[in-house]
Amino acid sequence: MARAWTVRGGWDGHREEAALTDGLAIAGWSEVHPDLSHVKSVEELRSILKRCYRSEGRRTVDNWTHQLWRFVHQMQPGDLIVMPRKYQPVVALGKIVGDYEHRPGARPGFMHVRKVEWLKTVERAAIGADLRDSMGSFLTISELSRRDAATRIQTLADTGVDPGYAGAVTPPVDIKELLTDVSDSGTRLLSARDLIGLWGYSRRTTDAVESVNHELRDLGLTTDPDFTAVQLDDTVTVSAIETAEPNAAAATAHTPGSTSTSQDSDLTWRVGNLRRPESVMTIRRNDSLARAAEIMAAREFSQLPIVDDNRCLLGVITWESIAHSQLRPGALSLWEARADKWPPAAHVEEELFTRIPDIQKYGYIIVVDSANVVTRIITASDLAGELKTRVTPFTVLEEVERRLRIAFKKVPSADLASCFENNKKKAKSISAPEHLTMGNYPHLVAKEHIWNQLDWPFEQERWVERLKSVAQYRNQIAHWNVDAPESEQSQLIEAEELLNLLKIVTRHSGH
């Protein structure tokens, strides 16, 4: 079965025109002059690169070795090839029709080639985000091996349409497999959840982000988009930090659509961290104004993004702009009735709080990806709902603690201090419920004489379990994490149930 590969046209695109004009894939590496067709092993190729690039570190040489090995030995005639254009929003698609060739008479950087039949050029936006991200690696040569990549590229070459892939991404079983996949193919797709799960984390807390960033840096890996700037189940592309060939590093900071490496990530609340619907409704530029109004009325939308055939953002239609259009003479088209002013599009890695003024002013912002494809709309209502979801656990737990302090005022201080039987110094500091933490209450309720003092009409054992569970929940959310707390919904419900019971037993306490 044919495989699919990305081969870039140089760190500044300087090989692209020659590749397209001459029907070639050109590997680059201007210091590597020898014919590589006789190289029989990765180790032999690594030795050649070490001689050519004596000042480069081991990791960089290893990275370049694997890429050239792919180009010389792993690619086969009949395989598919893509070449993202550097300064154009398009990707050239082709088929390899020849073996590796060495051209000693060519200028440096153009000696290592393969003959290619270029088939089609498509817009980046026509390619699904997951496949586009795999192509987006800064590596010169990488394999597109997952999520039916080869079949999708063939369909793109035939029809200009990416059929997409609806299935889940199978994660690597461990860190070793992740490294092997990146080494073999150049990139590895997986979800942000599966990525942090390789290091035993399920939530992106401060400790988790710091630890995973440190581990990625030590392994020489980065993610795109940043693994902290997307939803937990969104895919990210893991690749090597080192770029593919000399001089490439100088260009990465200015590459259109490029994102920061995971080493720069933090726990800033980003646009991409907000929960989003499965899909966002849009309307095409040539659709009718009546259709837009019908959709907006039926769905109770205040606005609709206007997009092209690839869902790239062109403009916005709003009820306000529709109303203004009725004041103008003649029947207006959808495009003529679009809003004159609308907020600049947002990207997933932008800090959310910097975009709140736009949401306040316009009532919404539209989120696009690196190819300007619309991915979602964030409205003032969405933001309010998200804030409510994130704030509610803190208010519930604060009220639980307040009610517990009220309930335990009847318990003598000596009994309160009994939860520190093995720490006499700490026990002496306990004179009132205000000195206790949530973790202390399960120990106190488990004591028979204290339970009797409380005189609650409930089962003691069940209350110990309730308090332990809520105390654990309190410890979890004490540390900020970028993920919406859907996974903790059952714990929040248990905390709310505990609060309801506490309200009953403290109802006549005078507080």
PDB file of N, CA, C and O in Angstrom, residues 156-192:
ATOM      1  N   LEU A 156      -7.642  13.871  -1.972  1.00  0.00           N
ATOM      2  CA  LEU A 156      -7.394  15.293  -2.209  1.00  0.00           C
ATOM      3  C   LEU A 156      -6.816  15.518  -3.597  1.00  0.00           C
ATOM      4  O   LEU A 156      -7.203  16.456  -4.302  1.00  0.00           O
ATOM      5  N   ALA A 157      -5.882  14.657  -3.988  1.00  0.00           N
ATOM      6  CA  ALA A 157      -5.277  14.783  -5.313  1.00  0.00           C
ATOM      7  C   ALA A 157      -6.298  14.530  -6.417  1.00  0.00           C
ATOM      8  O   ALA A 157      -6.250  15.149  -7.483  1.00  0.00           O
ATOM      9  N   ASP A 158      -7.232  13.622  -6.167  1.00  0.00           N
ATOM     10  CA  ASP A 158      -8.239  13.272  -7.178  1.00  0.00           C
ATOM     11  C   ASP A 158      -9.375  14.285  -7.252  1.00  0.00           C
ATOM     12  O   ASP A 158      -9.861  14.609  -8.344  1.00  0.00           O
ATOM     13  N   THR A 159      -9.818  14.765  -6.084  1.00  0.00           N
ATOM     14  CA  THR A 159     -11.052  15.565  -6.037  1.00  0.00           C
ATOM     15  C   THR A 159     -10.877  16.951  -5.427  1.00  0.00           C
ATOM     16  O   THR A 159     -11.772  17.784  -5.556  1.00  0.00           O
ATOM     17  N   GLY A 160      -9.783  17.178  -4.721  1.00  0.00           N
ATOM     18  CA  GLY A 160      -9.607  18.446  -4.021  1.00  0.00           C
ATOM     19  C   GLY A 160     -10.328  18.503  -2.700  1.00  0.00           C
ATOM     20  O   GLY A 160     -10.365  19.546  -2.048  1.00  0.00           O
ATOM     21  N   VAL A 161     -10.911  17.376  -2.268  1.00  0.00           N
ATOM     22  CA  VAL A 161     -11.689  17.323  -1.026  1.00  0.00           C
ATOM     23  C   VAL A 161     -11.068  16.305  -0.079  1.00  0.00           C
ATOM     24  O   VAL A 161     -10.760  15.172  -0.480  1.00  0.00           O
ATOM     25  N   ASP A 162     -10.894  16.692   1.178  1.00  0.00           N
ATOM     26  CA  ASP A 162     -10.420  15.777   2.207  1.00  0.00           C
ATOM     27  C   ASP A 162     -11.626  15.071   2.821  1.00  0.00           C
ATOM     28  O   ASP A 162     -12.481  15.728   3.421  1.00  0.00           O
ATOM     29  N   PRO A 163     -11.720  13.742   2.700  1.00  0.00           N
ATOM     30  CA  PRO A 163     -12.870  13.048   3.290  1.00  0.00           C
ATOM     31  C   PRO A 163     -12.854  13.048   4.803  1.00  0.00           C
ATOM     32  O   PRO A 163     -13.863  12.722   5.440  1.00  0.00           O
ATOM     33  N   GLY A 164     -11.709  13.399   5.405  1.00  0.00           N
ATOM     34  CA  GLY A 164     -11.622  13.457   6.853  1.00  0.00           C
ATOM     35  C   GLY A 164     -11.521  12.086   7.488  1.00  0.00           C
ATOM     36  O   GLY A 164     -11.512  11.053   6.818  1.00  0.00           O
ATOM     37  N   TYR A 165     -11.464  12.103   8.799  1.00  0.00           N
ATOM     38  CA  TYR A 165     -11.358  10.860   9.560  1.00  0.00           C
ATOM     39  C   TYR A 165     -12.082  11.060  10.878  1.00  0.00           C
ATOM     40  O   TYR A 165     -11.765  11.984  11.638  1.00  0.00           O
ATOM     41  N   ALA A 166     -13.067  10.225  11.145  1.00  0.00           N
ATOM     42  CA  ALA A 166     -13.913  10.415  12.324  1.00  0.00           C
ATOM     43  C   ALA A 166     -13.466   9.595  13.520  1.00  0.00           C
ATOM     44  O   ALA A 166     -13.928   9.807  14.633  1.00  0.00           O
ATOM     45  N   GLY A 167     -12.558   8.639  13.332  1.00  0.00           N
ATOM     46  CA  GLY A 167     -12.180   7.758  14.424  1.00  0.00           C
ATOM     47  C   GLY A 167     -11.254   8.415  15.424  1.00  0.00           C
ATOM     48  O   GLY A 167     -10.721   9.505  15.202  1.00  0.00           O
ATOM     49  N   ALA A 168     -11.061   7.741  16.530  1.00  0.00           N
ATOM     50  CA  ALA A 168     -10.172   8.237  17.572  1.00  0.00           C
ATOM     51  C   ALA A 168      -8.714   7.995  17.189  1.00  0.00           C
ATOM     52  O   ALA A 168      -8.409   7.203  16.305  1.00  0.00           O
ATOM     53  N   VAL A 169      -7.841   8.702  17.868  1.00  0.00           N
ATOM     54  CA  VAL A 169      -6.405   8.511  17.665  1.00  0.00           C
ATOM     55  C   VAL A 169      -5.918   7.473  18.666  1.00  0.00           C
ATOM     56  O   VAL A 169      -6.066   7.653  19.876  1.00  0.00           O
ATOM     57  N   THR A 170      -5.352   6.392  18.177  1.00  0.00           N
ATOM     58  CA  THR A 170      -4.809   5.381  19.076  1.00  0.00           C
ATOM     59  C   THR A 170      -3.509   5.892  19.674  1.00  0.00           C
ATOM     60  O   THR A 170      -2.576   6.223  18.945  1.00  0.00           O
ATOM     61  N   PRO A 171      -3.420   5.978  20.993  1.00  0.00           N
ATOM     62  CA  PRO A 171      -2.217   6.560  21.602  1.00  0.00           C
ATOM     63  C   PRO A 171      -1.077   5.555  21.652  1.00  0.00           C
ATOM     64  O   PRO A 171      -1.302   4.332  21.592  1.00  0.00           O
ATOM     65  N   PRO A 172       0.146   6.028  21.765  1.00  0.00           N
ATOM     66  CA  PRO A 172       1.265   5.112  22.021  1.00  0.00           C
ATOM     67  C   PRO A 172       1.100   4.494  23.391  1.00  0.00           C
ATOM     68  O   PRO A 172       0.516   5.098  24.301  1.00  0.00           O
ATOM     69  N   VAL A 173       1.617   3.281  23.564  1.00  0.00           N
ATOM     70  CA  VAL A 173       1.425   2.586  24.841  1.00  0.00           C
ATOM     71  C   VAL A 173       2.292   3.178  25.941  1.00  0.00           C
ATOM     72  O   VAL A 173       1.960   3.076  27.120  1.00  0.00           O
ATOM     73  N   ASP A 174       3.399   3.803  25.571  1.00  0.00           N
ATOM     74  CA  ASP A 174       4.278   4.391  26.572  1.00  0.00           C
ATOM     75  C   ASP A 174       5.170   5.429  25.913  1.00  0.00           C
ATOM     76  O   ASP A 174       5.088   5.680  24.695  1.00  0.00           O
ATOM     77  N   ILE A 175       6.018   6.061  26.716  1.00  0.00           N
ATOM     78  CA  ILE A 175       6.892   7.121  26.219  1.00  0.00           C
ATOM     79  C   ILE A 175       7.891   6.577  25.203  1.00  0.00           C
ATOM     80  O   ILE A 175       8.211   7.239  24.209  1.00  0.00           O
ATOM     81  N   LYS A 176       8.351   5.351  25.429  1.00  0.00           N
ATOM     82  CA  LYS A 176       9.304   4.740  24.497  1.00  0.00           C
ATOM     83  C   LYS A 176       8.684   4.624  23.111  1.00  0.00           C
ATOM     84  O   LYS A 176       9.343   4.918  22.099  1.00  0.00           O
ATOM     85  N   GLU A 177       7.421   4.209  23.045  1.00  0.00           N
ATOM     86  CA  GLU A 177       6.755   4.080  21.742  1.00  0.00           C
ATOM     87  C   GLU A 177       6.552   5.448  21.101  1.00  0.00           C
ATOM     88  O   GLU A 177       6.654   5.598  19.884  1.00  0.00           O
ATOM     89  N   LEU A 178       6.251   6.466  21.914  1.00  0.00           N
ATOM     90  CA  LEU A 178       6.119   7.826  21.389  1.00  0.00           C
ATOM     91  C   LEU A 178       7.421   8.260  20.720  1.00  0.00           C
ATOM     92  O   LEU A 178       7.422   8.785  19.595  1.00  0.00           O
ATOM     93  N   LEU A 179       8.538   8.038  21.396  1.00  0.00           N
ATOM     94  CA  LEU A 179       9.838   8.405  20.840  1.00  0.00           C
ATOM     95  C   LEU A 179      10.133   7.629  19.559  1.00  0.00           C
ATOM     96  O   LEU A 179      10.650   8.190  18.581  1.00  0.00           O
ATOM     97  N   THR A 180       9.795   6.354  19.560  1.00  0.00           N
ATOM     98  CA  THR A 180      10.022   5.532  18.376  1.00  0.00           C
ATOM     99  C   THR A 180       9.198   6.040  17.198  1.00  0.00           C
ATOM    100  O   THR A 180       9.699   6.142  16.071  1.00  0.00           O
ATOM    101  N   ASP A 181       7.933   6.379  17.448  1.00  0.00           N
ATOM    102  CA  ASP A 181       7.071   6.875  16.382  1.00  0.00           C
ATOM    103  C   ASP A 181       7.604   8.183  15.804  1.00  0.00           C
ATOM    104  O   ASP A 181       7.603   8.379  14.581  1.00  0.00           O
ATOM    105  N   VAL A 182       8.030   9.100  16.677  1.00  0.00           N
ATOM    106  CA  VAL A 182       8.565  10.379  16.204  1.00  0.00           C
ATOM    107  C   VAL A 182       9.853  10.156  15.424  1.00  0.00           C
ATOM    108  O   VAL A 182      10.101  10.781  14.392  1.00  0.00           O
ATOM    109  N   SER A 183      10.676   9.233  15.915  1.00  0.00           N
ATOM    110  CA  SER A 183      11.926   8.932  15.223  1.00  0.00           C
ATOM    111  C   SER A 183      11.666   8.315  13.855  1.00  0.00           C
ATOM    112  O   SER A 183      12.302   8.682  12.862  1.00  0.00           O
ATOM    113  N   ASP A 184      10.702   7.389  13.778  1.00  0.00           N
ATOM    114  CA  ASP A 184      10.442   6.676  12.532  1.00  0.00           C
ATOM    115  C   ASP A 184       9.716   7.536  11.508  1.00  0.00           C
ATOM    116  O   ASP A 184      10.025   7.486  10.310  1.00  0.00           O
ATOM    117  N   SER A 185       8.708   8.299  11.969  1.00  0.00           N
ATOM    118  CA  SER A 185       7.858   9.037  11.036  1.00  0.00           C
ATOM    119  C   SER A 185       8.132  10.532  11.013  1.00  0.00           C
ATOM    120  O   SER A 185       7.789  11.210  10.049  1.00  0.00           O
ATOM    121  N   GLY A 186       8.713  11.049  12.091  1.00  0.00           N
ATOM    122  CA  GLY A 186       8.944  12.486  12.181  1.00  0.00           C
ATOM    123  C   GLY A 186       7.933  13.184  13.049  1.00  0.00           C
ATOM    124  O   GLY A 186       8.227  14.200  13.675  1.00  0.00           O
ATOM    125  N   THR A 187       6.697  12.652  13.100  1.00  0.00           N
ATOM    126  CA  THR A 187       5.648  13.249  13.918  1.00  0.00           C
ATOM    127  C   THR A 187       4.799  12.133  14.517  1.00  0.00           C
ATOM    128  O   THR A 187       4.841  10.994  14.075  1.00  0.00           O
ATOM    129  N   ARG A 188       3.992  12.506  15.517  1.00  0.00           N
ATOM    130  CA  ARG A 188       3.038  11.551  16.111  1.00  0.00           C
ATOM    131  C   ARG A 188       1.808  12.299  16.571  1.00  0.00           C
ATOM    132  O   ARG A 188       1.900  13.233  17.379  1.00  0.00           O
ATOM    133  N   LEU A 189       0.661  11.932  16.039  1.00  0.00           N
ATOM    134  CA  LEU A 189      -0.607  12.495  16.480  1.00  0.00           C
ATOM    135  C   LEU A 189      -1.122  11.754  17.701  1.00  0.00           C
ATOM    136  O   LEU A 189      -1.091  10.529  17.747  1.00  0.00           O
ATOM    137  N   LEU A 190      -1.613  12.502  18.680  1.00  0.00           N
ATOM    138  CA  LEU A 190      -2.334  11.920  19.811  1.00  0.00           C
ATOM    139  C   LEU A 190      -3.111  13.028  20.498  1.00  0.00           C
ATOM    140  O   LEU A 190      -2.890  14.207  20.217  1.00  0.00           O
ATOM    141  N   SER A 191      -4.015  12.663  21.366  1.00  0.00           N
ATOM    142  CA  SER A 191      -4.806  13.682  22.060  1.00  0.00           C
ATOM    143  C   SER A 191      -3.992  14.262  23.209  1.00  0.00           C
ATOM    144  O   SER A 191      -3.069  13.634  23.726  1.00  0.00           O
ATOM    145  N   ALA A 192      -4.373  15.469  23.613  1.00  0.00           N
ATOM    146  CA  ALA A 192      -3.713  16.086  24.760  1.00  0.00           C
ATOM    147  C   ALA A 192      -3.901  15.229  26.004  1.00  0.00           C
ATOM    148  O   ALA A 192      -3.001  15.112  26.845  1.00  0.00           O
TER     149      ALA A 192
END
